[in-house]
Each structure stands twice: as structure tokens, then as C-alpha cells.
Coordinates of C-alpha atoms in Angstrom, one line a residue:
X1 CA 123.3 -63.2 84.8
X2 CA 126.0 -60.4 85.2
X3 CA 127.9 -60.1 88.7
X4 CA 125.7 -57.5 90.9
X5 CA 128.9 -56.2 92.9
X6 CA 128.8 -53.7 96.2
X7 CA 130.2 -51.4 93.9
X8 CA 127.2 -51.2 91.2
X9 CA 124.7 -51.0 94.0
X10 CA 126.2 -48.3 96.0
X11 CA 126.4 -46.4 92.8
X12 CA 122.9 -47.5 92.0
X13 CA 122.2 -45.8 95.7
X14 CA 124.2 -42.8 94.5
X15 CA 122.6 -42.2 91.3
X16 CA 119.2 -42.7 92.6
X17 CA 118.9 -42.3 96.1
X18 CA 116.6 -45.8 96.7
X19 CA 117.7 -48.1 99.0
X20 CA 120.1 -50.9 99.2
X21 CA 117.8 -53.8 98.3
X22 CA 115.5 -51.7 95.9
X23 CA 118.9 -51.3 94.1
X24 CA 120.2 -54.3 94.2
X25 CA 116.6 -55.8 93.4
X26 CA 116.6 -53.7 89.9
X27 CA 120.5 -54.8 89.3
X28 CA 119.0 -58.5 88.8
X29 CA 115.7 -57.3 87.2
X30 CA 117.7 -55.6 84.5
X31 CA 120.9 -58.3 84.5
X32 CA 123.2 -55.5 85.8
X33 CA 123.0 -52.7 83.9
X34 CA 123.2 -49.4 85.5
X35 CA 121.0 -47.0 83.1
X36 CA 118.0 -49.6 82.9
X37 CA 118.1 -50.4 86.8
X38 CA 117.8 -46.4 87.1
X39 CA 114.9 -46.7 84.7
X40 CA 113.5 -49.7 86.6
X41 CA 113.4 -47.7 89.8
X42 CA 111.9 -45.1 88.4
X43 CA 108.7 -46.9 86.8
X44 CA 108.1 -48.1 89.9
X45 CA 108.0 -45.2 91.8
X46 CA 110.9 -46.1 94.2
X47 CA 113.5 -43.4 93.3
X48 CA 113.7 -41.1 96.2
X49 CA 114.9 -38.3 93.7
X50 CA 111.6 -39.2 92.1
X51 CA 109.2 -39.4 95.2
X52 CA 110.7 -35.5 96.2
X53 CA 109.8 -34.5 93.5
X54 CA 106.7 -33.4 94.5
X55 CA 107.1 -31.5 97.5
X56 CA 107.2 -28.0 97.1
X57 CA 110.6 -26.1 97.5
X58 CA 110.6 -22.6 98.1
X59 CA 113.8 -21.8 99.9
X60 CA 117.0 -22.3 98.8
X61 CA 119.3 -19.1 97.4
X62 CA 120.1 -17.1 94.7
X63 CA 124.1 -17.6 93.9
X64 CA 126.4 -15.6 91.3
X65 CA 129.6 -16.8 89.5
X66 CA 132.2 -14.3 87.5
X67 CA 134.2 -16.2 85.4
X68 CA 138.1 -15.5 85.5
X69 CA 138.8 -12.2 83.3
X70 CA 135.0 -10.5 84.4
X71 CA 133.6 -10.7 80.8
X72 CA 131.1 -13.2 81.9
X73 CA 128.8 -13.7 85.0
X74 CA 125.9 -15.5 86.1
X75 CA 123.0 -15.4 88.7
X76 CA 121.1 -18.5 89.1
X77 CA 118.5 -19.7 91.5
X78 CA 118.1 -22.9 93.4
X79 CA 115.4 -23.8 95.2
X80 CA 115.1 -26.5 98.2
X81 CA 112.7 -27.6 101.0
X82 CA 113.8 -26.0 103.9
X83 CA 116.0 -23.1 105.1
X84 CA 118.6 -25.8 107.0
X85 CA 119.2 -27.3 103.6
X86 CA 119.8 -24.0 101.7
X87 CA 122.6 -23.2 104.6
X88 CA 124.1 -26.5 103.9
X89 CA 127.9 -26.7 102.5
X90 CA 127.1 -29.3 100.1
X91 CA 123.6 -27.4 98.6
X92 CA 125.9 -24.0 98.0
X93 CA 128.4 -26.3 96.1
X94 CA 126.0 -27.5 94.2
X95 CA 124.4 -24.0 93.5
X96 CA 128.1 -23.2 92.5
X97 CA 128.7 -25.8 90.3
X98 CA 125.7 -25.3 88.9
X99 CA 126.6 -21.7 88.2
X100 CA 130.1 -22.6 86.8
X101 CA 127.9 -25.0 84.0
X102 CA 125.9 -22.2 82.6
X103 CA 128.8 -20.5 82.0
X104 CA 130.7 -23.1 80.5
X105 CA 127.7 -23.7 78.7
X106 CA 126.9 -20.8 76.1
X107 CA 124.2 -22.3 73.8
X108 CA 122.1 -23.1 76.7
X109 CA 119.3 -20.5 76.9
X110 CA 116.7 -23.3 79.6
X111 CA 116.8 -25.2 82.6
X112 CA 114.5 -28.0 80.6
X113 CA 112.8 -28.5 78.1
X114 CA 109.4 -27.7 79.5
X115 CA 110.2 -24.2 79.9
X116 CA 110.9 -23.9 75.8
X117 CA 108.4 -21.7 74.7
X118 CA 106.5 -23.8 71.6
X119 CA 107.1 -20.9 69.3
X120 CA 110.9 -21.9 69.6
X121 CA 109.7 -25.5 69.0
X122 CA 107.9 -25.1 66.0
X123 CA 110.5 -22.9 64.0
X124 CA 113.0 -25.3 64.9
X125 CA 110.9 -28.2 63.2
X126 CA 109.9 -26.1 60.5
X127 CA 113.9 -25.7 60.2
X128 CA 114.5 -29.2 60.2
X129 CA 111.9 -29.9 58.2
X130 CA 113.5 -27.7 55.5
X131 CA 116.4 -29.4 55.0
X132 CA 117.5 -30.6 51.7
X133 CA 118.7 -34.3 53.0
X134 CA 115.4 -35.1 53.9
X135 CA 113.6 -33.8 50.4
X136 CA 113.3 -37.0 48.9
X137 CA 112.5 -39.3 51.6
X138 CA 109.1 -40.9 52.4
X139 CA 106.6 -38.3 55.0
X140 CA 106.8 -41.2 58.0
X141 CA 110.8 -41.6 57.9
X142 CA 111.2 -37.7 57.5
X143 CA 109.1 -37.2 60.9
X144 CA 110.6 -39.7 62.6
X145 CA 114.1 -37.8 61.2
X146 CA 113.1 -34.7 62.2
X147 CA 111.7 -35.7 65.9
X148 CA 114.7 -37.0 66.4
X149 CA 116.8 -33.7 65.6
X150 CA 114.5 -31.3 67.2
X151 CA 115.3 -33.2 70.3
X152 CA 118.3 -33.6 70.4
X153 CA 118.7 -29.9 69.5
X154 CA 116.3 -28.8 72.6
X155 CA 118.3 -31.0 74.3
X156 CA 121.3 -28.6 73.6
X157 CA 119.2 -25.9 74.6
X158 CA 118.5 -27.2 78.0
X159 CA 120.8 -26.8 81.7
X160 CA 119.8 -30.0 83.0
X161 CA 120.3 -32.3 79.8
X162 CA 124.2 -31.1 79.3
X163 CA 126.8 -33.7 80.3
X164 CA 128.7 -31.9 83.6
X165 CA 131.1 -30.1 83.4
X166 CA 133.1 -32.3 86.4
X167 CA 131.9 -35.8 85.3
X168 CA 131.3 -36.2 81.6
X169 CA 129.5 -39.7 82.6
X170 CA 126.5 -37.7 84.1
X171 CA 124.0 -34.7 83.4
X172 CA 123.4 -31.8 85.4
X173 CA 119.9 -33.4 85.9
X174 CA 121.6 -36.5 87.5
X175 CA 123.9 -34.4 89.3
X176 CA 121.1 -32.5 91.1
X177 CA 119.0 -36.3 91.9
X178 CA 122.2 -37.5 93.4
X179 CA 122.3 -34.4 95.8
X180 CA 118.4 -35.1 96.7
X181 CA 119.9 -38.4 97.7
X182 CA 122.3 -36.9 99.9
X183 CA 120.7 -34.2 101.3
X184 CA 116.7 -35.5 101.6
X185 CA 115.0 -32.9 100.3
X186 CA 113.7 -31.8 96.7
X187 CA 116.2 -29.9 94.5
X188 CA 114.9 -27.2 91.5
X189 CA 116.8 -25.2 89.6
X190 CA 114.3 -22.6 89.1
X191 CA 115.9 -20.1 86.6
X192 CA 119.3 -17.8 85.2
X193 CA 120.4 -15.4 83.6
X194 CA 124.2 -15.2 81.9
X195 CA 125.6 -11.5 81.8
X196 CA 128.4 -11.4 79.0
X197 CA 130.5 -8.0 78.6
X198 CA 129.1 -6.0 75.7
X199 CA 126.5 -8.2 74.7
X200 CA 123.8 -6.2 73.2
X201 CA 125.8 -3.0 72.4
X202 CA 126.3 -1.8 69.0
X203 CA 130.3 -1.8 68.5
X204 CA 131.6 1.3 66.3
X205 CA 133.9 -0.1 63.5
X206 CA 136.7 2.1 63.3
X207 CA 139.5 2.7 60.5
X208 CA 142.5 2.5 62.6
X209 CA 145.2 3.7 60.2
X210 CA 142.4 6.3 58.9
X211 CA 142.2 7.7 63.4
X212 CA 146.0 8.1 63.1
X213 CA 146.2 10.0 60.3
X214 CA 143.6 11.9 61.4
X215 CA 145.3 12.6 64.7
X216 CA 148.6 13.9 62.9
X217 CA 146.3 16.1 59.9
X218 CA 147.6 13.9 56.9
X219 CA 145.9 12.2 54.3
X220 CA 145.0 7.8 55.4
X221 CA 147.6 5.4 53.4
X222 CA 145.7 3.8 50.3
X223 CA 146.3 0.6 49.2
X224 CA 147.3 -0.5 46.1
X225 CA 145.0 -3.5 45.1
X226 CA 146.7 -3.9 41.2
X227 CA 149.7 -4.4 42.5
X228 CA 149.0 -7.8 45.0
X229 CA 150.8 -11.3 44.6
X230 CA 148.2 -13.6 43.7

């Protein structure tokens, strides 16, 4: 049986937001490890993160980060119970941090996976199924293969799955339970949108020594391709 220090329940406590003995209780049930105690707590309904869940959280605020140089932005949403909580110091760092992911996050396009439209499911199975590593390997182990990829690669789609930015040992999902730990009330991160500069817009390709020539009415330099080093 594995030590169950002060430290590993308080960050237990942290992680989850149960209480002391309900941590310390799934410590022993699970002979210390951290992950399966968070698991343990959750199957049996004792997670506070868990029990917010279901209360309904329409205030909160609308936030916007502009990342160093202006040639990316973001405006996100996050939602809480109650208007104290959404004037809190700690809930608008969290908004901002949140913010500050998305942007340091490009391929994500969700906050989770239930808002993946199943369209966007179903090509990327039919990509995975397509593969040639997996032509000639039995129907079961190829679906079992390919669940496991298209996973994985909605996982990359999704805000809350990505490890944070600040704290590689946690999602962005765990990051927002710990903060309905500490400030009693359910957290959503309700939706985004990431502005980058130019995105969208057709960019003229120009012949640069072709404009200056044309600026001083002679003829472009040609190159001579025969006559290259190889």
C-alpha cells in the first residue's frame, strides 16, 4: 500500500474539488494513484467539479486576447453561475488564460468533442480508414486502429482536451474543474472565435524584379537556366 501523503490529498482536493476524506478515501481505494482516485471520485458522484455541472451558468463574460505583433486575436466566452463570480479576479484570469490557449493552439477549431459536427467525424474515419498501413489487416483490429486515431485526432481538435499551455501535466478541461473547486460555481467555456490577419484573402503574387523594371520602362532580367551549376 503506497504512502497517502498531505501532499497527494491536497492535490487530490485541487484537482477535484471533493473533500479532504473523500480524497484521501479514493488515495487508499486506488493505492495512491492520482489519475485513478480522480476517476474513483468521479464514478461515485463526489467530484464537486462534477456535481456543478449541472447547474445552469448564464453569466460570466465575453474576454479578447491580441497576441504580441496584432496578426492574431481572439474573443471567447466563459460562462459562470452568478454575476459575483464573473467579477471575480481569479474567473477573468481564467478567461484570459483561456484566451491565451486558443491562440497558442492553432489546429484547435472546438471547445469538445461534443460540439464536432458528425460530418467532420465521418470523413475523418473514412480518412483513416483509407490508409494503406491498415490494408492488410483483419476488419476487427483495423476498427479498433482506426477508433483509436479518430480520437485522438478529435482530441486535437478540441480546447479542453489540449495539455495547458502553463502546466503541461494538466488539460485545459482540468484547469477549468480546479477553478470550480475554487470558486463554487459551474464553469463553461461556451464558444470562440480566432481572428488571424489576412486569413481568407486572396494574396496577389507579384514578380518583384518584373514591378521594378516596370517602374524604370525596361525590359524584366531573364534567367539563364542552361547555364546553372548542377
Amino acid at each position: 500500500m503506497a504512502e497517502i501523503t498531505a501532499k497527494l490529498v491536497g492535490e487530490l482536493r485541487q484537482k477535484t474539488g471533493a473533500g479532504m476524506m473523500d480524497c484521501k478515501k479514493a488515495l487508499k481505494e486506488t493505492n495512491g494513484d492520482l489519475e485513478q482516485a480522480a476517476d474513483w471520485l468521479r464514478k461515485k458522484g463526489i467530484s464537486s467539479a462534477e456535481k456543478k455541472a449541472s447547474k445552469v451558468a448564464a453569466e460570466g463574460i465575453i474576454d479578447s486576447y491580441i497576441h504580441t505583433g496584432s496578426r492574431v486575436g481572439v474573443l471567447v466566452e466563459v460562462n459562470c453561475q452568478t454575476d459575483f463570480v464573473a467579477r471575480n479576479e481569479a474567473f477573468k484570469k481564467l478567461v484570459q488564460d483561456i484566451a491565451k490557449q486558443i491562440v497558442a493552439s492553432q489546429q484547435v477549431e472546438y471547445v469538445k468533442i461534443a460540439d464536432i459536427p458528425a460530418e467532420i467525424v465521418e470523413r475523418e474515419k473514412a480518412i483513416e480508414m483509407g490508409r494503406d498501413d491498415l490494408g492488410n489487416k483483419p476488419e476487427a483490429i483495423k476498427e479498433k486502429i482506426v477508433q483509436g486515431r479518430i480520437e485522438k485526432r478529435l482530441k486535437e481538435l478540441c480546447l479542453l482536451d489540449q495539455p495547458y499551455i502553463r502546466d503541461q501535466n494538466i488539460t485545459v478541461d482540468e484547469l477549468v474543474k480546479q477553478n470550480v473547486a475554487q470558486l463554487g460555481e459551474n464553469i463553461q467555456v461556451r464558444r470562440f472565435v480566432r481572428f488571424v490577419l489576412g486569413e481568407g484573402i486572396e494574396k496577389e503574387e507579384t514578380d518583384f524584379a518584373a514591378e521594378v523594371a516596370a517602374q524604370l520602362g525596361t525590359a524584366a532580367p531573364t534567367v539563364d537556366r542552361s547555364s546553372r551549376l548542377v
